[in-house]
GROMACS .gro file of C-alpha atoms in nm:
model
  299
    1MET     CA    1  -2.129   5.658   2.321
    2ALA     CA    2  -2.155   5.558   1.956
    3TRP     CA    3  -2.200   5.189   2.043
    4LEU     CA    4  -2.473   5.281   2.293
    5CYS     CA    5  -2.637   5.494   2.026
    6ALA     CA    6  -2.624   5.203   1.778
    7ALA     CA    7  -2.786   4.969   2.032
    8LEU     CA    8  -3.061   5.220   2.107
    9VAL     CA    9  -3.129   5.281   1.738
   10LEU     CA   10  -3.162   4.906   1.677
   11VAL     CA   11  -3.415   4.891   1.962
   12ILE     CA   12  -3.605   5.184   1.809
   13ALA     CA   13  -3.609   5.019   1.466
   14SER     CA   14  -3.738   4.693   1.614
   15LEU     CA   15  -4.009   4.867   1.817
   16SER     CA   16  -4.111   5.073   1.514
   17ALA     CA   17  -4.141   4.758   1.302
   18PHE     CA   18  -4.343   4.585   1.575
   19ILE     CA   19  -4.584   4.878   1.598
   20ARG     CA   20  -4.621   4.910   1.221
   21LEU     CA   21  -4.674   4.538   1.162
   22SER     CA   22  -4.913   4.501   1.455
   23ARG     CA   23  -5.123   4.792   1.331
   24ALA     CA   24  -5.136   4.621   0.991
   25GLY     CA   25  -5.280   4.311   1.158
   26GLN     CA   26  -4.966   4.097   1.155
   27GLY     CA   27  -4.980   3.817   1.411
   28CYS     CA   28  -5.356   3.832   1.467
   29GLU     CA   29  -5.564   3.513   1.499
   30PRO     CA   30  -5.674   3.334   1.288
   31TRP     CA   31  -5.392   3.436   1.055
   32PRO     CA   32  -5.396   3.544   0.775
   33GLN     CA   33  -5.777   3.564   0.740
   34CYS     CA   34  -5.794   3.814   1.026
   35GLN     CA   35  -5.553   4.068   0.877
   36GLY     CA   36  -5.809   4.285   0.700
   37ILE     CA   37  -6.031   4.297   1.010
   38ALA     CA   38  -5.739   4.363   1.244
   39ALA     CA   39  -5.601   4.638   1.021
   40ALA     CA   40  -5.941   4.807   1.005
   41GLU     CA   41  -5.973   4.792   1.384
   42ALA     CA   42  -5.621   4.930   1.426
   43ALA     CA   43  -5.717   5.229   1.214
   44GLN     CA   44  -5.974   5.323   1.480
   45PRO     CA   45  -5.881   5.498   1.808
   46GLY     CA   46  -5.744   5.268   2.073
   47LEU     CA   47  -5.460   5.018   2.062
   48GLY     CA   48  -5.382   4.684   2.217
   49ASP     CA   49  -5.180   4.677   2.536
   50SER     CA   50  -4.866   4.542   2.370
   51VAL     CA   51  -4.871   4.805   2.095
   52ALA     CA   52  -4.942   5.083   2.344
   53MET     CA   53  -4.648   4.973   2.559
   54ALA     CA   54  -4.428   4.950   2.250
   55ARG     CA   55  -4.520   5.307   2.154
   56VAL     CA   56  -4.431   5.435   2.501
   57GLY     CA   57  -4.101   5.247   2.489
   58HIS     CA   58  -4.035   5.381   2.140
   59ARG     CA   59  -4.084   5.740   2.254
   60VAL     CA   60  -3.865   5.699   2.562
   61VAL     CA   61  -3.579   5.530   2.375
   62ALA     CA   62  -3.606   5.774   2.083
   63SER     CA   63  -3.588   6.074   2.318
   64THR     CA   64  -3.287   5.923   2.496
   65THR     CA   65  -3.116   5.857   2.164
   66LEU     CA   66  -3.177   6.214   2.045
   67LEU     CA   67  -3.015   6.350   2.362
   68LEU     CA   68  -2.719   6.116   2.312
   69VAL     CA   69  -2.678   6.225   1.950
   70LEU     CA   70  -2.696   6.590   2.054
   71ALA     CA   71  -2.421   6.525   2.309
   72MET     CA   72  -2.198   6.355   2.050
   73ALA     CA   73  -2.257   6.633   1.797
   74GLY     CA   74  -2.183   6.893   2.064
   75LEU     CA   75  -1.857   6.724   2.157
   76ALA     CA   76  -1.763   6.705   1.789
   77LEU     CA   77  -1.828   7.076   1.736
   78ALA     CA   78  -1.653   7.169   2.060
   79SER     CA   79  -1.342   6.984   1.948
   80GLY     CA   80  -1.297   7.233   1.666
   81ALA     CA   81  -1.223   6.954   1.418
   82VAL     CA   82  -1.552   6.968   1.229
   83LEU     CA   83  -1.401   6.813   0.917
   84ARG     CA   84  -1.271   6.502   1.092
   85THR     CA   85  -1.447   6.176   1.017
   86GLU     CA   86  -1.593   6.142   1.368
   87ALA     CA   87  -1.732   6.496   1.362
   88ARG     CA   88  -1.890   6.453   1.020
   89LEU     CA   89  -2.051   6.124   1.120
   90ALA     CA   90  -2.187   6.277   1.441
   91LEU     CA   91  -2.345   6.560   1.242
   92VAL     CA   92  -2.494   6.310   0.996
   93LEU     CA   93  -2.642   6.124   1.293
   94LEU     CA   94  -2.794   6.447   1.422
   95GLY     CA   95  -2.948   6.520   1.082
   96LEU     CA   96  -3.098   6.171   1.060
   97ALA     CA   97  -3.232   6.191   1.415
   98LEU     CA   98  -3.402   6.525   1.346
   99PHE     CA   99  -3.543   6.394   1.017
  100LEU     CA  100  -3.695   6.090   1.190
  101ALA     CA  101  -3.831   6.305   1.473
  102VAL     CA  102  -4.002   6.540   1.227
  103LEU     CA  103  -4.130   6.250   1.016
  104GLY     CA  104  -4.273   6.076   1.321
  105ARG     CA  105  -4.442   6.394   1.438
  106TRP     CA  106  -4.578   6.479   1.094
  107SER     CA  107  -4.682   6.135   0.977
  108GLY     CA  108  -4.850   6.017   1.296
  109GLN     CA  109  -5.013   5.682   1.221
  110SER     CA  110  -5.003   5.717   0.842
  111ARG     CA  111  -5.004   5.391   0.642
  112LEU     CA  112  -4.860   5.559   0.333
  113PRO     CA  113  -4.569   5.347   0.199
  114ALA     CA  114  -4.357   5.662   0.160
  115VAL     CA  115  -4.378   5.716   0.536
  116THR     CA  116  -4.289   5.352   0.599
  117LEU     CA  117  -3.986   5.385   0.370
  118GLY     CA  118  -3.879   5.710   0.534
  119ASN     CA  119  -3.886   5.554   0.880
  120LEU     CA  120  -3.727   5.228   0.766
  121LEU     CA  121  -3.445   5.373   0.557
  122GLY     CA  122  -3.383   5.658   0.800
  123GLY     CA  123  -3.364   5.423   1.098
  124PHE     CA  124  -3.136   5.178   0.919
  125ALA     CA  125  -2.912   5.461   0.801
  126MET     CA  126  -2.888   5.594   1.155
  127PHE     CA  127  -2.794   5.250   1.287
  128ALA     CA  128  -2.531   5.201   1.016
  129VAL     CA  129  -2.379   5.545   1.075
  130SER     CA  130  -2.372   5.482   1.452
  131VAL     CA  131  -2.180   5.158   1.401
  132ARG     CA  132  -1.949   5.332   1.155
  133LEU     CA  133  -1.879   5.608   1.407
  134ALA     CA  134  -1.808   5.355   1.683
  135LEU     CA  135  -1.566   5.162   1.460
  136VAL     CA  136  -1.385   5.474   1.341
  137ALA     CA  137  -1.353   5.615   1.693
  138GLY     CA  138  -1.226   5.283   1.825
  139ARG     CA  139  -0.927   5.262   1.589
  140THR     CA  140  -0.645   5.507   1.572
  141GLY     CA  141  -0.426   5.380   1.291
  142ALA     CA  142  -0.463   5.239   0.944
  143ALA     CA  143  -0.129   5.062   0.923
  144GLY     CA  144  -0.164   4.722   0.766
  145TRP     CA  145  -0.529   4.779   0.687
  146ARG     CA  146  -0.619   4.618   0.355
  147PRO     CA  147  -0.946   4.742   0.205
  148VAL     CA  148  -1.184   4.518   0.017
  149PRO     CA  149  -1.227   4.609  -0.353
  150ALA     CA  150  -1.428   4.932  -0.368
  151PRO     CA  151  -1.633   4.843  -0.680
  152TRP     CA  152  -1.774   4.526  -0.524
  153LEU     CA  153  -1.837   4.707  -0.196
  154GLY     CA  154  -2.021   4.984  -0.381
  155VAL     CA  155  -2.239   4.738  -0.572
  156ALA     CA  156  -2.318   4.546  -0.253
  157THR     CA  157  -2.410   4.866  -0.068
  158VAL     CA  158  -2.643   4.987  -0.343
  159LEU     CA  159  -2.810   4.646  -0.372
  160ALA     CA  160  -2.853   4.628   0.005
  161TRP     CA  161  -3.035   4.962   0.016
  162VAL     CA  162  -3.251   4.862  -0.281
  163GLN     CA  163  -3.333   4.536  -0.105
  164VAL     CA  164  -3.434   4.716   0.214
  165ALA     CA  165  -3.655   4.956   0.017
  166LEU     CA  166  -3.824   4.669  -0.167
  167GLY     CA  167  -3.877   4.489   0.163
  168GLY     CA  168  -4.041   4.802   0.300
  169LEU     CA  169  -4.275   4.815   0.000
  170VAL     CA  170  -4.361   4.447   0.044
  171SER     CA  171  -4.447   4.511   0.408
  172ALA     CA  172  -4.634   4.837   0.349
  173GLY     CA  173  -4.832   4.683   0.064
  174GLN     CA  174  -4.914   4.370   0.269
  175ALA     CA  175  -4.759   4.153  -0.002
  176GLY     CA  176  -4.570   3.914   0.224
  177LEU     CA  177  -4.764   3.610   0.105
  178SER     CA  178  -4.836   3.720  -0.251
  179CYS     CA  179  -4.588   3.452  -0.362
  180PRO     CA  180  -4.625   3.172  -0.105
  181ALA     CA  181  -4.437   2.916  -0.319
  182LEU     CA  182  -4.064   2.930  -0.381
  183GLY     CA  183  -4.076   2.938  -0.759
  184ALA     CA  184  -4.440   2.908  -0.871
  185CYS     CA  185  -4.544   3.273  -0.871
  186ASP     CA  186  -4.698   3.467  -1.157
  187TRP     CA  187  -4.526   3.801  -1.102
  188ARG     CA  188  -4.706   3.938  -1.409
  189ALA     CA  189  -5.028   3.933  -1.206
  190GLY     CA  190  -4.877   4.198  -0.982
  191SER     CA  191  -4.946   4.568  -1.007
  192TRP     CA  192  -4.684   4.834  -1.083
  193GLN     CA  193  -4.869   5.054  -0.835
  194ALA     CA  194  -4.715   4.843  -0.559
  195LEU     CA  195  -4.385   5.017  -0.643
  196ASP     CA  196  -4.533   5.366  -0.598
  197PRO     CA  197  -4.475   5.474  -0.237
  198TRP     CA  198  -4.738   5.748  -0.270
  199VAL     CA  199  -5.027   5.509  -0.339
  200MET     CA  200  -5.218   5.420  -0.022
  201PRO     CA  201  -5.264   5.040   0.005
  202ALA     CA  202  -5.610   4.898   0.065
  203ILE     CA  203  -5.683   4.833   0.430
  204ASP     CA  204  -5.895   4.520   0.385
  205VAL     CA  205  -5.671   4.299   0.168
  206LEU     CA  206  -5.513   3.970   0.272
  207PRO     CA  207  -5.134   3.921   0.245
  208THR     CA  208  -5.203   3.660  -0.025
  209HIS     CA  209  -5.338   3.915  -0.277
  210SER     CA  210  -5.189   3.878  -0.625
  211GLU     CA  211  -5.138   4.252  -0.678
  212GLY     CA  212  -4.827   4.232  -0.461
  213ALA     CA  213  -4.663   3.952  -0.663
  214LEU     CA  214  -4.442   4.186  -0.867
  215VAL     CA  215  -4.286   4.374  -0.575
  216HIS     CA  216  -4.253   4.046  -0.384
  217MET     CA  217  -4.060   3.880  -0.667
  218LEU     CA  218  -3.844   4.189  -0.718
  219HIS     CA  219  -3.751   4.162  -0.351
  220ARG     CA  220  -3.656   3.796  -0.402
  221TRP     CA  221  -3.455   3.860  -0.719
  222SER     CA  222  -3.275   4.153  -0.560
  223GLY     CA  223  -3.198   3.935  -0.258
  224MET     CA  224  -3.043   3.665  -0.477
  225ALA     CA  225  -2.828   3.920  -0.660
  226LEU     CA  226  -2.718   4.075  -0.330
  227THR     CA  227  -2.629   3.733  -0.186
  228LEU     CA  228  -2.406   3.651  -0.484
  229VAL     CA  229  -2.226   3.986  -0.461
  230LEU     CA  230  -2.176   3.947  -0.086
  231LEU     CA  231  -2.030   3.599  -0.130
  232VAL     CA  232  -1.780   3.737  -0.384
  233LEU     CA  233  -1.698   4.018  -0.141
  234ALA     CA  234  -1.655   3.765   0.142
  235TRP     CA  235  -1.415   3.558  -0.070
  236GLN     CA  236  -1.207   3.867  -0.145
  237ALA     CA  237  -1.205   3.968   0.221
  238TRP     CA  238  -1.089   3.617   0.314
  239ARG     CA  239  -0.802   3.639   0.066
  240LEU     CA  240  -0.697   3.969   0.224
  241GLY     CA  241  -0.684   3.805   0.566
  242ARG     CA  242  -0.994   3.979   0.699
  243ARG     CA  243  -1.156   3.665   0.835
  244ALA     CA  244  -1.409   3.833   1.067
  245VAL     CA  245  -1.541   4.046   0.782
  246ALA     CA  246  -1.565   3.742   0.554
  247ALA     CA  247  -1.761   3.553   0.820
  248TRP     CA  248  -2.013   3.835   0.860
  249LEU     CA  249  -2.053   3.862   0.482
  250VAL     CA  250  -2.140   3.492   0.461
  251VAL     CA  251  -2.349   3.448   0.776
  252LEU     CA  252  -2.576   3.751   0.735
  253PRO     CA  253  -2.697   3.692   0.377
  254VAL     CA  254  -2.748   3.321   0.448
  255LEU     CA  255  -2.943   3.414   0.761
  256LEU     CA  256  -3.153   3.667   0.569
  257VAL     CA  257  -3.237   3.419   0.293
  258ALA     CA  258  -3.323   3.150   0.549
  259LEU     CA  259  -3.544   3.385   0.750
  260GLY     CA  260  -3.715   3.505   0.433
  261LEU     CA  261  -3.796   3.153   0.318
  262VAL     CA  262  -3.903   3.026   0.659
  263GLN     CA  263  -4.124   3.324   0.738
  264VAL     CA  264  -4.314   3.277   0.410
  265TRP     CA  265  -4.339   2.902   0.472
  266LEU     CA  266  -4.475   2.964   0.823
  267ARG     CA  267  -4.703   3.242   0.694
  268LEU     CA  268  -4.522   3.543   0.837
  269PRO     CA  269  -4.494   3.488   1.213
  270LEU     CA  270  -4.420   3.825   1.370
  271PRO     CA  271  -4.100   3.723   1.558
  272LEU     CA  272  -3.938   3.597   1.237
  273VAL     CA  273  -4.035   3.911   1.047
  274LEU     CA  274  -3.877   4.124   1.320
  275ALA     CA  275  -3.563   3.907   1.314
  276HIS     CA  276  -3.543   3.952   0.936
  277ASN     CA  277  -3.568   4.327   0.987
  278ALA     CA  278  -3.287   4.333   1.246
  279ALA     CA  279  -3.058   4.113   1.034
  280ALA     CA  280  -3.098   4.352   0.740
  281ALA     CA  281  -2.996   4.643   0.963
  282LEU     CA  282  -2.687   4.451   1.076
  283LEU     CA  283  -2.587   4.383   0.715
  284LEU     CA  284  -2.604   4.752   0.626
  285ALA     CA  285  -2.392   4.833   0.931
  286VAL     CA  286  -2.129   4.577   0.824
  287LEU     CA  287  -2.111   4.728   0.476
  288MET     CA  288  -2.078   5.079   0.621
  289GLY     CA  289  -1.796   4.957   0.844
  290LEU     CA  290  -1.601   4.829   0.544
  291ARG     CA  291  -1.554   5.174   0.394
  292ARG     CA  292  -1.202   5.296   0.460
  293PRO     CA  293  -1.179   5.615   0.669
  294ARG     CA  294  -0.908   5.872   0.613
  295HIS     CA  295  -0.732   5.829   0.944
  296ALA     CA  296  -0.868   5.515   1.108
  297ALA     CA  297  -0.926   5.153   1.024
  298PRO     CA  298  -1.270   5.004   1.096
  299TRP     CA  299  -1.176   4.636   1.135
   0.00000   0.00000   0.00000
């Protein structure tokens, strides 16, 4: 059930990103000049067919996922072993699901960056915990399991969450093209307000506006730091004989960097932005799976 839950949560996160980006004008024509107009139109009642269908699909899948999480939490409580790893993870999943349900109901169609971050971080956390639960439940012994160094894993995990949060601020603040060149970007032209999730972004700005340069460059610098830490972690995992883990820790950051560069070069095509979003969720799930459980080995 945990693997099914993880798959459903990834679908929800992708649909949520599609709805949010489409409402912000991403993918309109002619891009990017149309973004301000498209965002203003999206703020009015009525949605395009694709967004309306995505919202219906989001509600159906989210309701199904909530029922699945309730079933897993119920089984965990019925087992009487509330303190076991599986039971604790199931209860964490339930808490995250309820948080996202309340946030979605309360926030509606809010464009506030804090709401975007709540949905993004909550959805990614739910996906990572679902994968963690599936891995823990699928292994029964820890014999021969060699953990990767905890300090490096901790640093990588913190950097990954920071990177996701910065990416959410870039998206919410429509700063995706504030630094269109790889190195030639005056980050000092950016505004510190772009880092405040409680400041409502303007609805009629283009993604090339200079106010987003600071948060955009912070996202790039954080990504470079995370990539270096993950490569060190991959090397250590390889030395410990955990080849599958090492492969994931190399492939995912390289994929994320490539998608980030290409999507800026191609001026933020919606499919690439969604792929970048999904790859980030997978990376967080991999890092969650590396934490050693008390009675089971993840990989």
